[in-house]
Amino acid sequence: MCVLFIVRHRAFYQLEPVLSVVGRKVDEVVEHDVKTCPVCVKAKEKITEKQFVSRRKTLLQNKLIEDKIQRHLVCKNSLDLIGELAASLPKPSDDPQEIWRRLLNS
Ligand SMILES: [Zn+2]
């Protein structure tokens, strides 16, 4: 769809001296087609690229979070937690003074 549009972006200002030379009005109303205008096409491409990068980034971050959750579930199951707890408890062969020191400092 074509619309009548006063061109305000850079392409128009680049044309401005040319239009002045041929004696036309500087703020002339020109036909503007968003689909063929190079400035608009380039802006649209930039937006599309940014959206693509943003979507890919979100997907990768979600995958990273999912991997972390899976790793956590594998490493921190209840049996492993009991094992870690048992390993941290004092042994009967430990020095009682050392056991008291650890207990009071924790
Ligand atoms: Zn344009």
Short mmCIF file of C-alpha atoms and ligand atoms in Angstrom, two decimals:
data_model
loop_
_atom_site.label_atom_id
_atom_site.label_comp_id
_atom_site.label_asym_id
_atom_site.label_seq_id
_atom_site.Cartn_x
_atom_site.Cartn_y
_atom_site.Cartn_z
CA MET A 1 0.00 0.00 0.00
CA CYS A 2 1.36 3.42 -0.98
CA VAL A 3 0.95 6.34 1.36
CA LEU A 4 1.62 10.01 0.93
CA PHE A 5 4.27 10.81 3.41
CA ILE A 6 6.57 13.72 4.13
CA VAL A 7 9.93 12.01 4.15
CA ARG A 8 11.68 12.85 7.38
CA HIS A 9 14.45 10.29 7.52
CA ARG A 10 18.03 10.60 6.32
CA ALA A 11 17.38 9.60 2.69
CA PHE A 12 15.34 12.75 2.23
CA TYR A 13 17.99 14.98 3.73
CA GLN A 14 20.56 13.48 1.38
CA LEU A 15 18.27 14.46 -1.51
CA GLU A 16 17.68 17.94 -0.14
CA PRO A 17 20.54 19.73 -2.00
CA VAL A 18 19.54 18.07 -5.27
CA LEU A 19 15.95 19.17 -4.83
CA SER A 20 17.08 22.73 -4.07
CA VAL A 21 19.18 22.84 -7.26
CA VAL A 22 16.24 21.93 -9.44
CA GLY A 23 14.13 24.50 -7.61
CA ARG A 24 11.64 22.18 -5.94
CA LYS A 25 10.20 22.65 -2.51
CA VAL A 26 12.38 21.16 0.21
CA ASP A 27 9.52 19.67 2.23
CA GLU A 28 7.76 18.34 -0.81
CA VAL A 29 5.26 15.57 -0.28
CA VAL A 30 6.54 12.41 -1.97
CA GLU A 31 5.05 9.01 -2.38
CA HIS A 32 6.52 6.67 0.20
CA ASP A 33 6.36 2.90 -0.01
CA VAL A 34 7.63 1.16 3.12
CA LYS A 35 8.30 -2.02 1.14
CA THR A 36 10.67 -0.38 -1.34
CA CYS A 37 12.17 2.45 0.72
CA PRO A 38 15.80 1.40 1.42
CA VAL A 39 15.89 3.13 4.82
CA CYS A 40 12.69 1.43 5.99
CA VAL A 41 13.79 -1.96 4.55
CA LYS A 42 17.13 -1.68 6.35
CA ALA A 43 15.43 -0.65 9.62
CA LYS A 44 13.06 -3.60 9.31
CA GLU A 45 15.99 -5.97 8.70
CA LYS A 46 17.73 -4.65 11.81
CA ILE A 47 14.62 -5.17 13.93
CA THR A 48 14.18 -8.71 12.55
CA GLU A 49 17.83 -9.52 13.32
CA LYS A 50 17.53 -8.16 16.88
CA GLN A 51 14.38 -10.22 17.47
CA PHE A 52 16.11 -13.34 16.14
CA VAL A 53 19.14 -12.85 18.41
CA SER A 54 16.87 -12.15 21.38
CA ARG A 55 14.83 -15.33 20.78
CA ARG A 56 17.95 -17.47 20.37
CA LYS A 57 19.45 -15.99 23.54
CA THR A 58 16.29 -16.77 25.51
CA LEU A 59 16.24 -20.35 24.19
CA LEU A 60 19.89 -20.89 25.12
CA GLN A 61 19.37 -19.40 28.60
CA ASN A 62 16.37 -21.68 29.17
CA LYS A 63 18.45 -24.71 28.10
CA LEU A 64 21.26 -23.64 30.43
CA ILE A 65 18.84 -23.34 33.36
CA GLU A 66 17.29 -26.72 32.53
CA ASP A 67 20.78 -28.31 32.43
CA LYS A 68 21.62 -26.78 35.83
CA ILE A 69 18.39 -28.11 37.33
CA GLN A 70 19.06 -31.60 35.93
CA ARG A 71 22.65 -31.55 37.23
CA HIS A 72 21.41 -30.39 40.64
CA LEU A 73 18.78 -33.15 40.78
CA VAL A 74 21.37 -35.78 39.87
CA CYS A 75 24.04 -34.54 42.34
CA LYS A 76 21.75 -33.62 45.23
CA ASN A 77 19.43 -36.58 45.64
CA SER A 78 18.56 -37.59 49.20
CA LEU A 79 20.99 -40.54 49.27
CA ASP A 80 23.94 -38.32 48.32
CA LEU A 81 22.88 -35.72 50.91
CA ILE A 82 22.81 -38.41 53.64
CA GLY A 83 26.23 -39.58 52.44
CA GLU A 84 27.63 -36.02 52.63
CA LEU A 85 26.17 -35.59 56.13
CA ALA A 86 27.61 -38.91 57.33
CA ALA A 87 31.03 -38.00 55.96
CA SER A 88 31.01 -34.68 57.83
CA LEU A 89 30.15 -36.25 61.24
CA PRO A 90 32.97 -36.85 63.72
CA LYS A 91 34.45 -40.33 63.96
CA PRO A 92 34.91 -42.20 67.29
CA SER A 93 38.67 -42.03 66.71
CA ASP A 94 38.67 -38.17 66.53
CA ASP A 95 40.14 -36.17 69.43
CA PRO A 96 37.23 -35.09 71.74
CA GLN A 97 38.73 -31.57 72.05
CA GLU A 98 38.72 -31.27 68.26
CA ILE A 99 35.10 -32.50 68.12
CA TRP A 100 34.05 -29.86 70.68
CA ARG A 101 35.97 -27.15 68.82
CA ARG A 102 34.27 -28.06 65.51
CA LEU A 103 30.86 -28.23 67.19
CA LEU A 104 31.20 -24.80 68.84
CA ASN A 105 32.65 -23.13 65.72
CA SER A 106 29.99 -24.37 63.31
ZN ZN B 1 11.23 5.01 4.47
#
